[in-house]
């Protein structure tokens, strides 16, 4: 693999990757351990849709994430684990120890009848064992389906049944800040409705009292004690399923995105090394939960394939205080820090002394993912965390893409706040207008599609290929539709403006709600905001803003006017919010995404049926928002 180390280099390699994608990816793929080399790099047809990478290749991803590192770095830390409780010792798991633990889990699963292709549901806290569980499945060719351990039992039932899981790996409980969540009780409730699950293996974390259901439930430590640490890797076809991961759709039912072995491995490794310019010996910290794609690709597979040291944090950024992230960076001398804009905005709210208390000088590179980052938060992050010396890589990608797609390359790409900047090698974006025509040139705005496959793209929706086609390949036939809007500036930099379903049209003007939010957030009193459209007699749609302030608001009308002025200044009078409701918090999912569906209903004045709110982090904010709704 060629490391990119200048912008000219990027341009050359990008050009090469477009001219001859097969030669480009074949060259990258040479750096991995294959049991059998591929016959053909790529076969594809977006109209079907069908995509296959490294056709005929055989491999096991865990041999690449573990075994191949053993000769040189058996004793290097693979996973550095930081407990929820700052007083509990952190744990260093070497590549050797990772190998043994993963082998044991693989053998434990086999002992319980799990075979290649069987689906295993993982519903666990952020403990090292969740990594062993995921990699243990991959070791024996079982398909893991990780469900974020904050989902309710109903969500768990849907996911288990959709993919027909045979076995569940869970824990007695999870620690999250000062809370203890009884995971096993949630699993017990779920399993009443999951006929395919025959076995449940329970890791002991919180030592909560519970009873095991005879012949179904087993203790992890008992079962692990019965098996050997050596587990031969199952030889997988490059296109065999590696995992299923559910993501929410615009309609109710979650979509089980299917990722396969070969392409996913090559792409997550390549993007990890390229975007973060990872150097041997560095400590990398991605703060996501392993229950999301970010955790899959950049806590585990990407960094481990690269032989990195990856930090895994069990807790939350605000406990025991708002300095927890910064404390952990100092403690573990973290070099690369990758987090979500929502976390940045909430930490920005705390007194700056929580940051200043810690030595952050180990940091070299910062990253963000998951949503557009507003300029104000970008600058705060740059200045206070990066001390104006760390590049910020604003990485745009999706559960469906498997890995980062549009992102600066650290120290190479010229940064532009709130811009994901340029496509990575192999990524071919096309911006479409409303009539389904590709827009040429720069200085444009439209819908973001991808017109050529990349190795880590999802291959289907589990059990529903038609839905895969309808959702991603029908809006713009022959292209993958991301569902996002974007701008491409004069220099070819992309700015993701938010989901297209979050675009509102005010007096005939297209406006990204994210763009208005970013402007509102520029007001010094504003912590964060969410904007939705509502029906407006004259303009078609009006702008309704839900605004969270740092301090309680005394003179609402005064602040409303100021905010309108800021927006007017930054975007133009057309974007001025018609209604501004001050709220103490926004309805967010546990992954930090704002549930706009709820806000839209409130803005429309229809609060009779807000739909399912069980996946919200704090359902009580919804009541407050309903009470304060502006007519
Ligand atoms: C949004 C997370 C702007 C986008 C990896 C995308 C972003 C959705 C960015 C996917 C970014 C992600 N800038 N928007 N850097 N990264 N998004 O599946 O709308 O949880 O379609 O994957 O998040 O979210 P998902």
XYZ file of C-alpha atoms and ligand atoms in Angstrom:
656
model
C 0.000 0.000 0.000
C 1.224 3.461 -0.871
C 1.101 6.016 1.892
C -0.130 9.374 0.694
C 2.078 12.147 1.973
C 1.380 15.236 -0.057
C -1.571 16.753 -1.848
C 0.103 16.049 -5.171
C 0.485 12.469 -4.116
C -3.215 12.392 -3.234
C -4.145 13.775 -6.628
C -1.990 11.216 -8.397
C -3.334 8.312 -6.425
C -6.894 9.521 -6.627
C -6.511 9.822 -10.373
C -5.057 6.333 -10.607
C -7.872 4.900 -8.484
C -10.451 6.313 -10.896
C -8.616 5.426 -14.082
C -8.134 1.830 -13.088
C -9.976 0.917 -9.876
C -9.175 -2.756 -10.189
C -5.441 -2.181 -10.409
C -5.627 0.283 -7.523
C -7.507 -1.995 -5.117
C -5.618 -5.058 -6.183
C -2.421 -3.275 -5.207
C -3.871 -2.332 -1.795
C -5.154 -5.874 -1.228
C -1.713 -7.378 -1.788
C -0.792 -6.309 1.758
C -3.094 -8.816 3.445
C -2.968 -12.492 4.289
C -5.131 -14.416 1.804
C -5.577 -18.176 1.916
C -6.262 -18.022 -1.793
C -5.768 -15.087 -4.086
C -8.788 -13.611 -5.887
C -9.488 -14.424 -9.536
C -11.131 -11.150 -10.332
C -10.976 -7.842 -8.423
C -14.487 -6.592 -9.133
C -17.801 -7.604 -10.613
C -20.639 -5.135 -10.409
C -23.969 -3.983 -11.709
C -25.754 -1.195 -9.814
C -28.962 -1.880 -11.689
C -29.452 -5.284 -10.114
C -27.781 -4.234 -7.739
C -24.873 -6.617 -7.318
C -21.337 -5.964 -6.161
C -18.534 -8.473 -5.573
C -14.957 -7.660 -4.667
C -11.946 -9.973 -4.768
C -14.018 -12.682 -6.387
C -12.749 -16.154 -5.538
C -10.426 -14.867 -2.800
C -10.309 -16.784 0.493
C -9.348 -15.343 3.846
C -10.191 -14.923 7.483
C -10.269 -11.340 8.746
C -9.031 -12.362 12.211
C -5.837 -13.770 10.719
C -5.257 -10.273 9.415
C -6.290 -8.518 12.626
C -4.411 -10.867 14.960
C -2.271 -13.782 13.709
C -0.194 -11.859 11.229
C 0.918 -9.433 13.952
C 2.111 -12.124 16.356
C 5.650 -12.638 15.021
C 6.547 -8.965 15.396
C 4.246 -7.654 18.107
C 2.857 -10.401 20.295
C 3.550 -8.255 23.349
C 2.333 -4.952 21.973
C -0.964 -3.699 23.368
C -3.761 -4.319 20.913
C -6.640 -3.094 23.065
C -6.247 -0.611 25.874
C -9.333 -0.736 28.019
C -10.508 2.118 30.249
C -13.252 1.345 32.731
C -16.366 3.374 33.355
C -15.026 3.801 36.871
C -11.875 5.959 36.857
C -10.647 4.153 39.979
C -10.749 0.728 38.393
C -7.432 -0.229 36.803
C -7.226 -0.020 33.044
C -6.324 -3.197 31.165
C -3.770 -3.770 28.436
C -4.587 -6.650 26.112
C -1.631 -7.678 24.006
C -1.974 -9.167 20.532
C -0.970 -12.521 22.064
C -3.659 -12.314 24.700
C -6.196 -11.145 22.127
C -5.371 -14.197 20.052
C -6.016 -16.539 22.965
C -9.201 -14.845 24.107
C -10.657 -14.764 20.618
C -9.709 -18.404 20.131
C -11.534 -19.360 23.334
C -14.690 -17.547 22.333
C -14.549 -19.201 18.910
C -14.271 -22.614 20.535
C -16.990 -21.791 23.063
C -19.384 -20.887 20.254
C -18.543 -24.070 18.394
C -19.121 -26.111 21.554
C -22.627 -24.661 21.588
C -23.283 -25.735 18.035
C -22.585 -22.487 16.199
C -21.416 -23.073 12.642
C -20.213 -20.995 9.755
C -23.020 -18.752 8.525
C -25.077 -18.924 11.747
C -26.090 -15.557 13.164
C -25.025 -14.611 16.687
C -26.494 -11.604 18.470
C -24.097 -9.633 20.674
C -25.711 -7.387 23.273
C -22.890 -6.402 25.576
C -21.315 -3.460 27.377
C -18.009 -1.926 26.278
C -15.780 -4.484 27.972
C -12.855 -6.322 26.329
C -15.079 -9.386 26.063
C -17.277 -7.660 23.489
C -14.212 -7.472 21.235
C -13.499 -11.162 21.860
C -17.123 -11.925 21.051
C -17.087 -10.054 17.743
C -13.743 -11.438 16.634
C -14.620 -14.886 17.978
C -17.601 -14.990 15.622
C -15.436 -13.884 12.708
C -12.884 -16.533 13.635
C -15.338 -19.379 13.051
C -17.288 -17.733 10.246
C -20.393 -16.992 12.315
C -22.163 -13.765 11.369
C -22.219 -11.248 14.201
C -25.114 -8.919 14.694
C -24.191 -6.450 17.403
C -27.100 -4.618 18.969
C -26.174 -1.479 20.900
C -26.654 -2.260 24.590
C -28.835 0.780 25.064
C -31.643 -0.498 22.887
C -34.831 -1.611 24.561
C -35.991 -5.217 24.597
C -38.483 -4.558 21.807
C -35.714 -3.335 19.498
C -33.654 -6.351 20.459
C -36.535 -8.689 19.569
C -36.926 -7.112 16.124
C -33.233 -7.434 15.357
C -32.839 -10.979 16.659
C -35.873 -12.222 14.768
C -35.111 -10.405 11.539
C -31.844 -12.277 11.150
C -32.841 -15.462 12.990
C -30.031 -15.478 15.541
C -29.281 -18.816 17.162
C -27.323 -17.635 20.153
C -27.030 -14.452 22.223
C -23.892 -13.221 23.936
C -24.687 -10.761 26.691
C -23.713 -9.666 30.205
C -25.444 -9.455 33.538
C -25.301 -5.699 33.317
C -23.540 -2.595 32.111
C -22.097 0.396 33.928
C -22.821 3.728 32.357
C -21.783 6.696 34.468
C -23.408 6.304 37.877
C -26.063 4.016 36.436
C -26.199 0.269 36.281
C -28.273 -1.270 33.508
C -29.486 -4.822 33.917
C -28.857 -6.155 30.437
C -29.765 -9.733 31.247
C -33.241 -8.700 32.407
C -33.754 -6.966 29.050
C -32.523 -10.055 27.215
C -34.800 -12.317 29.274
C -37.791 -10.221 28.313
C -36.736 -10.235 24.655
C -36.089 -13.963 24.465
C -39.704 -14.708 25.344
C -40.399 -13.605 21.786
C -37.338 -15.005 19.999
C -37.981 -18.624 19.017
C -34.725 -19.062 17.078
C -32.491 -18.418 20.095
C -31.492 -21.647 21.780
C -28.572 -20.441 23.882
C -27.599 -17.369 25.866
C -24.113 -16.933 27.319
C -23.734 -14.340 30.059
C -20.559 -12.448 30.887
C -20.343 -11.237 34.457
C -19.652 -7.507 34.680
C -21.863 -5.895 37.305
C -22.308 -8.977 39.512
C -26.024 -8.287 39.586
C -28.032 -11.097 41.031
C -29.844 -13.098 38.410
C -31.027 -16.592 37.711
C -29.962 -18.563 34.698
C -32.662 -20.343 32.758
C -31.722 -24.033 32.797
C -30.500 -25.472 29.501
C -30.660 -22.070 27.803
C -28.390 -19.801 29.874
C -24.727 -20.326 30.712
C -22.066 -18.303 32.451
C -19.358 -17.033 30.116
C -16.578 -17.836 32.611
C -17.776 -21.438 33.066
C -18.022 -22.084 29.343
C -14.732 -20.413 28.534
C -12.995 -22.557 31.140
C -13.957 -25.684 29.240
C -12.301 -24.839 25.918
C -8.899 -24.453 24.363
C -7.299 -21.141 23.407
C -6.270 -22.360 19.980
C -8.996 -22.096 17.391
C -8.221 -22.562 13.717
C -9.551 -19.792 11.519
C -12.423 -20.766 9.246
C -11.532 -20.142 5.625
C -14.044 -17.649 4.266
C -14.903 -16.579 0.784
C -14.250 -12.878 0.195
C -17.984 -12.436 -0.373
C -19.160 -14.501 2.608
C -21.088 -12.502 5.188
C -18.973 -11.053 7.982
C -21.673 -9.207 9.888
C -25.095 -7.656 9.919
C -25.597 -4.266 11.489
C -28.979 -2.596 11.782
C -29.531 1.012 10.866
C -32.785 2.924 11.018
C -34.665 3.581 7.841
C -37.017 6.352 6.900
C -39.810 3.878 7.516
C -40.203 1.994 10.778
C -38.378 -1.304 10.333
C -34.603 -1.221 10.837
C -32.473 -2.336 7.917
C -29.973 -5.144 8.507
C -27.014 -3.983 6.444
C -24.889 -6.898 5.295
C -21.111 -6.554 5.100
C -18.808 -9.170 3.628
C -15.304 -10.325 4.534
C -12.783 -9.340 1.884
C -13.736 -5.864 0.743
C -14.613 -4.685 4.240
C -11.240 -5.802 5.559
C -9.262 -4.116 2.804
C -11.216 -0.882 2.974
C -11.317 -0.340 6.746
C -7.583 -0.989 7.017
C -6.774 1.269 4.065
C -8.942 4.183 5.219
C -7.718 3.916 8.811
C -4.084 4.164 7.772
C -4.685 6.803 5.130
C -7.025 9.242 6.870
C -5.340 9.148 10.273
C -1.833 8.693 8.836
C -1.356 6.110 11.513
C 2.227 5.564 12.668
C 3.538 2.493 14.427
C 3.204 2.684 18.205
C 0.559 5.388 18.328
C -2.476 5.176 20.590
C -5.760 5.614 18.736
C -9.043 6.386 20.454
C -12.418 6.200 18.786
C -15.094 7.082 21.362
C -17.976 5.373 19.571
C -19.749 2.353 20.976
C -18.992 -0.964 19.248
C -22.729 -1.213 18.686
C -22.442 1.262 15.794
C -20.587 0.997 12.502
C -17.956 3.460 13.722
C -17.089 1.082 16.532
C -16.976 -1.930 14.221
C -14.732 -0.278 11.655
C -12.562 2.026 13.756
C -12.391 0.571 17.253
C -11.867 -2.954 16.045
C -11.327 -4.057 12.468
C -9.438 -1.113 10.928
C -7.008 -0.416 13.787
C -6.396 -4.089 14.585
C -5.745 -4.950 10.970
C -3.236 -2.096 10.955
C -1.568 -3.501 14.100
C -2.440 -0.412 16.113
C -3.176 0.118 19.793
C -6.861 0.921 20.064
C -8.436 2.382 23.186
C -11.822 1.124 24.270
C -13.742 3.188 26.814
C -16.599 1.734 28.796
C -17.993 4.967 30.202
C -19.525 8.269 29.164
C -17.922 11.693 28.587
C -19.744 13.409 31.454
C -18.974 11.107 34.356
C -17.664 11.482 37.009
C -17.286 14.937 35.498
C -17.090 16.734 32.167
C -13.343 16.221 32.038
C -13.446 12.461 31.577
C -12.358 12.385 27.912
C -9.518 14.824 28.546
C -8.433 12.883 31.612
C -8.269 9.663 29.588
C -6.287 11.347 26.805
C -3.692 12.480 29.344
C -3.639 9.138 31.144
C -3.136 7.019 28.035
C -1.173 9.555 26.006
C -3.664 9.307 23.185
C -2.270 10.422 19.816
C -5.348 10.262 17.611
C -8.788 11.117 18.952
C -11.963 10.422 16.963
C -15.342 11.503 18.323
C -18.775 12.874 17.418
C -19.792 16.524 17.030
C -22.578 15.996 19.543
C -20.002 15.056 22.188
C -17.933 18.117 21.337
C -20.916 20.414 21.656
C -21.928 19.018 25.014
C -18.379 19.220 26.415
C -18.023 22.721 25.106
C -20.796 23.658 27.492
C -18.689 22.819 30.558
C -16.258 25.297 32.148
C -12.999 25.366 30.199
C -11.128 24.412 33.387
C -12.199 20.811 32.715
C -10.040 20.911 29.617
C -7.203 23.037 30.965
C -6.620 20.722 33.894
C -5.148 18.053 31.605
C -2.070 17.691 29.482
C -3.311 17.039 25.963
C 0.086 17.428 24.331
C 0.165 13.809 23.134
C -2.583 14.601 20.613
C -1.548 14.747 16.978
C -4.758 14.293 15.027
C -8.447 14.869 15.774
C -11.439 13.497 13.959
C -15.217 13.742 13.854
C -17.953 11.557 12.449
C -21.687 11.041 12.426
C -23.217 14.379 11.599
C -22.245 17.704 10.148
C -20.034 19.621 12.546
C -20.976 23.259 12.863
C -18.205 25.791 12.452
C -18.347 27.027 16.004
C -17.827 23.545 17.457
C -15.086 22.901 14.887
C -13.182 25.972 16.065
C -13.688 25.145 19.725
C -12.321 21.629 19.109
C -9.431 22.938 17.052
C -8.465 25.606 19.552
C -9.082 23.994 22.930
C -8.378 20.350 22.253
C -6.013 20.449 19.292
C -4.330 23.679 20.512
C -4.395 24.805 16.878
C -1.816 22.229 15.894
C -3.818 19.076 15.175
C -5.596 18.613 11.877
C -9.292 17.761 12.259
C -10.491 15.082 9.881
C -14.230 15.520 9.367
C -15.061 12.075 8.041
C -18.261 11.545 6.090
C -19.531 7.999 5.737
C -22.436 5.714 6.645
C -23.307 2.315 8.103
C -23.934 1.352 4.491
C -20.514 2.471 3.244
C -18.640 0.446 5.878
C -15.767 2.924 6.008
C -14.849 6.585 5.583
C -15.640 8.008 2.141
C -15.152 11.753 2.015
C -12.603 13.097 4.444
C -9.451 15.123 4.738
C -6.270 13.082 4.949
C -4.429 14.309 8.037
C -1.506 16.638 7.246
C -2.215 16.299 3.525
C -5.588 17.854 2.696
C -6.137 21.555 3.235
C -8.816 21.812 5.913
C -11.954 23.844 5.700
C -14.100 24.020 8.847
C -17.331 22.028 8.633
C -16.281 20.471 5.322
C -15.568 16.797 4.784
C -13.407 18.106 1.892
C -12.307 15.546 -0.721
C -13.254 11.991 -1.699
C -10.794 9.322 -0.647
C -9.104 7.292 -3.368
C -11.565 4.964 -5.034
C -14.584 7.052 -4.055
C -16.504 8.569 -6.966
C -19.185 11.006 -5.822
C -21.722 12.461 -8.214
C -23.947 15.387 -7.236
C -27.434 15.161 -8.713
C -30.037 17.839 -9.336
C -33.788 17.420 -8.709
C -34.294 16.120 -12.218
C -31.876 13.286 -11.692
C -29.098 14.801 -13.781
C -25.499 14.798 -12.650
C -24.284 18.335 -11.956
C -20.906 19.100 -13.419
C -18.303 21.572 -12.224
C -17.837 23.242 -8.887
C -19.832 25.702 -6.817
C -22.905 23.481 -6.889
C -25.430 21.989 -4.493
C -27.508 18.846 -4.838
C -27.907 15.253 -3.753
C -24.950 13.079 -3.045
C -24.644 9.793 -4.891
C -21.773 7.418 -5.568
C -21.396 6.174 -9.076
C -18.836 3.442 -8.643
C -18.543 0.666 -6.038
C -15.956 0.698 -3.245
C -14.825 -2.452 -1.437
C -16.645 -1.960 1.914
C -20.081 -1.111 0.599
C -22.992 -3.071 2.055
C -24.054 -5.818 -0.339
C -27.710 -6.085 0.626
C -30.279 -5.689 3.381
C -30.527 -9.003 5.178
C -33.492 -10.920 3.804
C -34.764 -8.049 1.684
C -32.755 -7.365 -1.435
C -35.697 -5.563 -3.004
C -35.668 -3.011 -0.177
C -31.935 -2.566 -0.723
C -32.605 -1.778 -4.344
C -35.556 0.499 -3.616
C -33.787 2.446 -0.885
C -30.412 3.006 -2.482
C -30.493 2.347 -6.202
C -33.880 3.528 -7.445
C -33.922 7.286 -6.874
C -31.053 7.722 -9.331
C -30.888 4.555 -11.428
C -27.367 3.236 -11.825
C -26.104 5.154 -8.795
C -25.988 4.563 -5.055
C -28.041 7.290 -3.362
C -26.706 8.319 0.046
C -29.797 10.193 1.212
C -27.576 13.191 1.963
C -27.446 16.610 0.432
C -24.134 18.298 -0.250
C -22.381 21.290 -1.676
C -19.219 21.245 -3.717
C -17.310 24.492 -3.413
C -15.098 26.181 -5.972
C -12.141 24.049 -4.923
C -14.042 20.785 -5.096
C -14.495 20.459 -1.324
C -17.639 18.691 -0.209
C -19.802 19.936 2.597
C -22.497 17.550 3.716
C -25.593 19.623 4.374
C -27.583 16.890 6.107
C -30.120 14.288 5.143
C -32.120 15.229 2.159
C -35.269 14.594 4.107
C -34.042 17.367 6.373
C -33.978 19.852 3.566
C -36.653 22.459 3.788
C -37.850 24.657 0.996
C -38.674 28.154 2.161
C -40.124 30.507 -0.412
C -38.724 28.295 -3.117
C -35.235 28.213 -1.639
C -33.572 24.968 -0.704
C -32.028 25.112 2.749
C -30.244 22.453 4.764
C -31.506 22.447 8.302
C -27.923 21.687 9.355
C -26.798 24.871 7.732
C -29.315 26.971 9.654
C -28.385 25.165 12.851
C -24.755 25.921 12.271
C -25.616 29.598 11.910
C -27.791 29.653 15.041
C -24.996 27.963 16.978
C -22.727 30.870 16.146
C -24.640 32.986 18.685
C -22.542 32.970 21.823
C -25.490 32.091 24.071
C -26.423 29.017 22.034
C -25.159 25.551 22.843
C -26.961 23.626 20.141
C -30.062 23.698 18.033
C -32.264 21.665 15.748
C -34.235 23.075 12.873
C -37.226 21.584 11.097
C -39.732 22.859 8.603
C -43.395 23.540 9.324
C -46.245 24.394 6.954
C -46.370 28.133 6.307
C -49.168 29.956 4.488
C -46.970 32.221 2.441
C -43.554 30.643 2.276
C -44.602 27.040 1.803
C -42.411 26.005 4.667
C -41.271 28.058 7.592
C -38.250 27.551 9.803
C -38.842 26.273 13.313
C -35.808 26.205 15.585
C -35.432 24.362 18.863
C -32.602 26.030 20.742
C -30.588 24.934 23.761
C -28.765 27.753 25.535
C -25.831 27.598 27.923
C -27.665 29.573 30.608
C -31.345 30.040 31.437
C -32.964 32.627 29.146
C -34.334 35.718 30.870
C -35.480 37.840 27.966
C -36.733 35.441 25.356
C -37.836 37.942 22.766
C -34.549 39.798 22.932
C -32.531 36.624 22.393
C -34.865 35.514 19.615
C -34.184 38.730 17.749
C -30.456 38.359 18.204
C -30.497 34.794 16.905
C -32.540 35.851 13.879
C -29.985 38.553 13.206
C -27.088 36.092 13.387
C -28.806 33.733 10.949
C -29.693 36.588 8.686
C -26.072 37.649 8.675
C -24.613 34.243 8.020
C -27.061 32.768 5.512
C -29.450 35.558 4.569
C -32.804 36.895 5.741
C -34.575 34.001 4.034
C -33.203 31.546 6.583
C -34.337 33.505 9.651
C -36.247 31.182 11.954
C -39.923 32.005 12.092
C -40.281 30.340 15.448
C -37.687 29.797 18.132
C -38.513 27.573 21.040
C -36.024 27.433 23.913
C -35.619 23.939 25.305
C -33.335 22.360 27.877
C -32.366 19.465 25.614
C -33.056 17.875 22.233
C -34.624 14.445 21.719
C -31.616 12.337 20.792
C -31.087 8.690 20.171
C -28.394 7.033 22.192
C -26.033 7.404 19.282
C -26.475 11.150 19.444
C -28.731 11.647 16.453
C -31.534 14.131 16.830
C -34.925 12.525 16.243
C -36.271 15.096 13.851
C -39.434 13.144 13.263
C -40.567 14.192 16.752
C -39.550 17.809 16.309
C -41.305 17.983 12.958
C -44.529 16.765 14.553
C -44.256 19.334 17.326
C -43.533 22.069 14.795
C -46.576 21.014 12.789
C -48.666 21.292 15.946
C -49.521 17.624 15.916
C -48.379 16.007 19.127
C -51.112 13.392 19.382
C -48.967 10.581 18.035
C -45.218 10.980 18.178
C -44.484 7.370 17.287
C -41.911 5.212 18.964
C -39.773 7.170 21.442
C -38.196 4.205 23.209
C -34.817 4.616 21.552
C -34.436 8.129 22.965
C -31.679 8.821 25.440
C -34.015 10.886 27.592
C -37.712 10.578 26.705
C -38.635 13.230 29.295
C -37.380 16.074 27.097
C -40.211 15.282 24.704
C -42.807 16.208 27.317
C -41.092 19.509 27.968
C -40.893 20.249 24.246
C -44.583 19.467 23.786
C -45.524 21.780 26.651
C -43.505 24.655 25.254
C -44.595 24.241 21.635
C -45.230 27.519 19.841
C -48.570 27.750 18.087
C -24.332 11.685 8.647
C -22.042 6.971 10.760
C -21.881 15.275 7.920
C -24.843 11.606 7.225
C -20.619 6.676 10.246
C -24.847 10.130 6.947
C -22.262 13.066 8.460
C -25.250 9.563 8.276
C -20.887 12.858 8.677
C -24.760 8.153 8.486
C -20.017 13.981 8.504
C -21.938 10.993 9.012
N -20.566 15.154 8.126
N -22.747 14.258 8.079
N -18.704 13.918 8.717
N -20.728 11.565 9.021
N -22.883 11.896 8.689
O -25.092 5.296 9.382
O -26.154 12.142 7.187
O -24.794 6.237 11.721
O -25.747 9.767 5.919
O -22.942 6.232 10.022
O -24.656 10.441 9.242
O -24.941 7.743 9.818
P -24.500 6.311 10.282
